[in-house]
Short mmCIF file of C-alpha atoms in Angstrom, two decimals:
data_model
loop_
_atom_site.label_atom_id
_atom_site.label_comp_id
_atom_site.label_asym_id
_atom_site.label_seq_id
_atom_site.Cartn_x
_atom_site.Cartn_y
_atom_site.Cartn_z
CA GLY A 4 -31.94 -60.95 -49.12
CA GLU A 5 -34.08 -59.24 -51.71
CA ASN A 6 -37.81 -58.84 -51.08
CA VAL A 7 -40.28 -57.80 -53.78
CA GLU A 8 -43.79 -56.64 -52.96
CA GLN A 9 -46.43 -56.42 -55.71
CA HIS A 10 -49.81 -54.63 -55.75
CA PRO A 11 -52.63 -55.09 -56.38
CA SER A 12 -53.12 -58.84 -56.16
CA THR A 13 -56.13 -58.65 -58.48
CA LEU A 14 -57.10 -56.04 -61.04
CA SER A 15 -60.26 -55.89 -63.11
CA VAL A 16 -60.45 -53.38 -65.96
CA GLN A 17 -62.78 -52.67 -68.83
CA GLU A 18 -61.48 -53.42 -72.29
CA GLY A 19 -59.72 -50.35 -73.65
CA ASP A 20 -58.84 -48.97 -70.23
CA SER A 21 -55.33 -48.89 -68.75
CA ALA A 22 -53.91 -51.20 -66.13
CA VAL A 23 -51.12 -50.34 -63.71
CA ILE A 24 -49.23 -52.78 -61.48
CA LYS A 25 -46.73 -51.58 -58.90
CA CYS A 26 -43.77 -53.30 -57.26
CA THR A 27 -41.27 -52.31 -54.61
CA TYR A 28 -37.94 -53.95 -53.91
CA SER A 29 -35.65 -53.87 -50.91
CA ASP A 30 -32.12 -54.44 -52.21
CA SER A 31 -30.59 -51.24 -53.59
CA ALA A 32 -28.04 -53.40 -55.46
CA SER A 33 -30.76 -54.81 -57.73
CA ASN A 34 -30.20 -53.67 -61.30
CA TYR A 35 -32.52 -55.72 -63.51
CA PHE A 36 -36.31 -55.72 -63.36
CA PRO A 37 -38.26 -58.04 -65.68
CA TRP A 38 -42.00 -58.49 -65.96
CA TYR A 39 -43.50 -61.86 -66.79
CA LYS A 40 -46.96 -62.80 -68.01
CA GLN A 41 -48.27 -66.22 -67.07
CA GLU A 42 -51.44 -67.57 -68.59
CA LEU A 43 -53.26 -70.43 -66.89
CA GLY A 44 -51.24 -73.63 -67.12
CA LYS A 45 -48.46 -72.03 -69.14
CA ARG A 46 -44.89 -70.92 -68.56
CA PRO A 47 -44.01 -67.38 -67.43
CA GLN A 48 -43.13 -65.33 -70.50
CA LEU A 49 -41.04 -62.19 -70.42
CA ILE A 50 -43.01 -59.23 -71.72
CA ILE A 51 -40.68 -56.35 -70.90
CA ASP A 52 -37.66 -55.62 -68.74
CA ILE A 53 -35.72 -52.60 -67.58
CA ARG A 54 -32.23 -52.06 -66.22
CA SER A 55 -31.26 -49.65 -63.49
CA ASN A 56 -29.59 -47.21 -65.88
CA VAL A 57 -32.93 -46.49 -67.58
CA GLY A 58 -35.99 -44.74 -66.12
CA GLU A 59 -38.62 -45.83 -68.62
CA LYS A 60 -39.05 -48.32 -71.43
CA LYS A 61 -41.92 -48.81 -73.86
CA ASP A 62 -42.94 -51.62 -76.18
CA GLN A 63 -46.17 -50.93 -78.05
CA ARG A 64 -48.97 -50.96 -75.43
CA ILE A 65 -46.67 -51.90 -72.56
CA ALA A 66 -44.38 -49.61 -70.59
CA VAL A 67 -42.31 -49.96 -67.46
CA THR A 68 -41.03 -47.18 -65.23
CA LEU A 69 -38.32 -47.40 -62.59
CA ASN A 70 -37.66 -45.12 -59.65
CA LYS A 71 -34.34 -46.19 -58.15
CA THR A 72 -34.47 -43.68 -55.33
CA ALA A 73 -37.82 -44.94 -54.10
CA LYS A 74 -36.99 -48.52 -55.11
CA HIS A 75 -40.18 -49.10 -57.00
CA PHE A 76 -41.11 -49.96 -60.56
CA SER A 77 -44.41 -50.18 -62.37
CA LEU A 78 -45.98 -51.87 -65.38
CA HIS A 79 -48.44 -49.92 -67.50
CA ILE A 80 -50.68 -51.59 -70.06
CA THR A 81 -52.69 -49.24 -72.25
CA GLU A 82 -55.73 -50.03 -74.42
CA THR A 83 -56.21 -53.35 -72.66
CA GLN A 84 -57.61 -56.28 -74.61
CA PRO A 85 -59.20 -59.54 -73.41
CA GLU A 86 -56.00 -61.41 -74.33
CA ASP A 87 -54.17 -59.33 -71.73
CA SER A 88 -56.02 -61.31 -69.05
CA ALA A 89 -53.38 -63.31 -67.15
CA VAL A 90 -51.24 -63.25 -64.03
CA TYR A 91 -48.38 -60.76 -64.16
CA PHE A 92 -45.24 -61.07 -62.07
CA CYS A 93 -42.57 -58.49 -61.41
CA ALA A 94 -39.09 -59.58 -60.42
CA ALA A 95 -35.78 -58.11 -59.38
CA SER A 96 -32.22 -59.28 -59.79
CA GLY A 97 -28.94 -57.77 -58.73
CA ALA A 98 -25.32 -58.29 -58.15
CA ALA A 99 -26.03 -61.89 -57.20
CA GLY A 100 -26.29 -62.78 -60.85
CA ASN A 101 -29.31 -64.17 -62.62
CA LYS A 102 -31.24 -65.12 -59.49
CA LEU A 103 -34.72 -63.59 -59.78
CA THR A 104 -36.83 -62.61 -56.77
CA PHE A 105 -40.49 -62.48 -57.76
CA GLY A 106 -43.41 -60.54 -56.45
CA GLY A 107 -46.59 -62.35 -55.49
CA GLY A 108 -48.32 -61.71 -58.80
CA THR A 109 -51.30 -59.70 -60.04
CA ARG A 110 -54.28 -61.41 -61.62
CA VAL A 111 -55.55 -59.11 -64.37
CA LEU A 112 -59.01 -59.57 -65.81
CA VAL A 113 -59.98 -57.53 -68.85
CA LYS A 114 -63.75 -57.43 -69.26
CA PRO A 115 -65.05 -57.10 -72.82
CA ASP B 1 -35.07 -73.91 -81.36
CA ALA B 2 -37.21 -75.89 -78.91
CA GLY B 3 -36.59 -73.42 -76.12
CA VAL B 4 -36.41 -74.71 -72.56
CA THR B 5 -37.90 -78.17 -72.21
CA GLN B 6 -38.81 -79.97 -69.01
CA SER B 7 -39.86 -83.51 -68.25
CA PRO B 8 -42.13 -84.92 -67.10
CA THR B 9 -44.99 -82.43 -67.38
CA HIS B 10 -46.97 -83.99 -64.55
CA LEU B 11 -46.00 -86.30 -61.72
CA ILE B 12 -47.75 -87.82 -58.72
CA LYS B 13 -45.65 -89.12 -55.83
CA THR B 14 -46.30 -90.41 -52.35
CA ARG B 15 -44.98 -88.77 -49.19
CA GLY B 16 -41.46 -89.94 -48.37
CA GLN B 17 -40.61 -90.84 -51.95
CA GLN B 18 -37.91 -89.26 -54.07
CA VAL B 19 -38.36 -87.48 -57.39
CA THR B 20 -36.10 -86.35 -60.24
CA LEU B 21 -37.11 -83.59 -62.63
CA ARG B 22 -35.23 -82.80 -65.82
CA CYS B 23 -34.51 -79.68 -67.83
CA SER B 24 -32.87 -79.00 -71.17
CA PRO B 25 -31.86 -75.36 -71.60
CA LYS B 26 -32.42 -73.19 -74.62
CA SER B 27 -29.76 -73.58 -77.29
CA GLY B 28 -26.77 -71.39 -76.49
CA HIS B 29 -27.62 -71.09 -72.79
CA ASP B 30 -25.28 -72.50 -70.17
CA THR B 31 -26.87 -71.35 -66.92
CA VAL B 32 -29.87 -73.18 -65.44
CA SER B 33 -31.99 -72.05 -62.51
CA TRP B 34 -34.79 -73.91 -60.75
CA TYR B 35 -37.87 -72.32 -59.18
CA GLN B 36 -40.77 -73.64 -57.15
CA GLN B 37 -44.15 -72.05 -57.77
CA ALA B 38 -46.86 -72.89 -55.27
CA LEU B 39 -50.45 -72.36 -56.37
CA GLY B 40 -51.34 -68.68 -56.48
CA GLN B 41 -47.82 -67.51 -55.65
CA GLY B 42 -44.77 -66.20 -57.45
CA PRO B 43 -41.88 -68.50 -58.30
CA GLN B 44 -39.35 -69.03 -55.51
CA PHE B 45 -35.67 -69.50 -56.38
CA ILE B 46 -34.28 -72.91 -55.45
CA PHE B 47 -30.77 -72.90 -56.94
CA GLN B 48 -28.72 -72.11 -60.01
CA TYR B 49 -26.15 -74.17 -61.89
CA TYR B 50 -23.30 -72.96 -64.03
CA GLU B 51 -20.31 -74.94 -65.26
CA GLU B 52 -21.75 -78.04 -63.57
CA GLU B 53 -21.62 -76.43 -60.13
CA GLU B 54 -24.25 -74.96 -57.84
CA ARG B 55 -23.56 -71.25 -57.97
CA GLN B 56 -26.40 -69.87 -55.85
CA ARG B 57 -28.97 -71.36 -53.55
CA GLY B 58 -32.26 -70.07 -52.19
CA ASN B 59 -33.86 -70.85 -48.87
CA PHE B 60 -34.62 -74.51 -49.49
CA PRO B 61 -33.60 -77.52 -47.35
CA ASP B 62 -30.93 -80.02 -48.31
CA ARG B 63 -33.66 -82.39 -49.48
CA PHE B 64 -33.51 -80.34 -52.66
CA SER B 65 -30.42 -81.08 -54.70
CA GLY B 66 -29.41 -80.77 -58.30
CA HIS B 67 -26.95 -81.52 -60.99
CA GLN B 68 -25.82 -80.03 -64.26
CA PHE B 69 -24.35 -82.14 -67.04
CA PRO B 70 -21.62 -81.21 -69.55
CA ASN B 71 -24.32 -80.53 -72.18
CA TYR B 72 -25.80 -77.93 -69.76
CA SER B 73 -28.96 -79.94 -69.06
CA SER B 74 -29.93 -80.18 -65.42
CA GLU B 75 -31.78 -82.29 -62.90
CA LEU B 76 -33.62 -81.35 -59.73
CA ASN B 77 -33.88 -84.04 -57.08
CA VAL B 78 -36.16 -83.89 -54.07
CA ASN B 79 -35.85 -86.50 -51.33
CA ALA B 80 -38.29 -87.44 -48.57
CA LEU B 81 -41.19 -85.68 -50.27
CA LEU B 82 -43.64 -83.73 -48.13
CA LEU B 83 -47.18 -82.70 -48.99
CA GLY B 84 -45.92 -79.12 -49.04
CA ASP B 85 -43.58 -79.92 -51.92
CA SER B 86 -46.59 -80.06 -54.23
CA ALA B 87 -46.03 -77.25 -56.72
CA LEU B 88 -45.09 -76.31 -60.25
CA TYR B 89 -41.34 -76.65 -60.69
CA LEU B 90 -39.94 -74.30 -63.28
CA CYS B 91 -36.59 -74.40 -64.97
CA ALA B 92 -35.13 -71.24 -66.47
CA SER B 93 -32.07 -70.94 -68.66
CA SER B 94 -29.97 -67.94 -69.55
CA PRO B 95 -26.65 -67.23 -71.22
CA GLU B 96 -23.76 -66.48 -68.93
CA SER B 97 -22.64 -62.92 -69.47
CA GLY B 98 -20.33 -62.05 -66.65
CA ARG B 99 -21.79 -59.70 -64.09
CA LYS B 100 -24.67 -58.52 -66.28
CA THR B 101 -28.01 -60.10 -65.47
CA THR B 102 -29.51 -61.58 -68.60
CA GLU B 103 -32.97 -62.56 -69.67
CA ALA B 104 -34.20 -65.86 -68.27
CA PHE B 105 -36.35 -68.14 -70.42
CA PHE B 106 -38.69 -70.50 -68.61
CA GLY B 107 -39.75 -74.01 -69.42
CA GLN B 108 -43.38 -75.10 -69.20
CA GLY B 109 -42.76 -76.61 -65.79
CA THR B 110 -43.37 -79.92 -64.06
CA ARG B 111 -46.51 -80.14 -61.96
CA LEU B 112 -45.62 -82.27 -58.92
CA THR B 113 -48.39 -83.56 -56.69
CA VAL B 114 -47.46 -85.29 -53.43
CA VAL B 115 -50.18 -87.43 -51.90
#
């Protein structure tokens, strides 16, 4: 089955700097790659997603890139703010339908 | 729209007991998936229900079972609880759209503690 690896597990950045989280997946049939933000004690919330027919997608300070050949995708957060502090999860889904396989998560701390 | 709602929010059970968790999907969604999230880890897929049938199943033992009702709401049942079943159980709903994977919306989860 699908396996998703996520790095780093923790990331500390200064406010205003950029943060980058990287994920790799194993199943070449995967075609949907969402990113979720989970604050302490709260539900995972979708912040951005990308499909396999697109190489890059941006939404304000957040961008995601996908390299299908290398089977990796990345989340980029620019101009980080303290409210960006949370755990971020990447996930992959493929021909099996809506089943999501998650990475292990990255705890991001933005220091003011 | 209340989004995805789960009940109860917290639950404490004793080893060997049985538990039932409930989920109401977002309005317009007919597919419900359940995930187990252990502390400090990513959610793990348990199973998915569509048209009142289990459509996919992750690597979980038969102690984990579920049901979907005609109104698309769903239940997760866990029998013979183990200490290792302590986790946050998340329900996610999505609209069925054929072969295209669609966005999944998560509920706030049920925190299960087995003592």
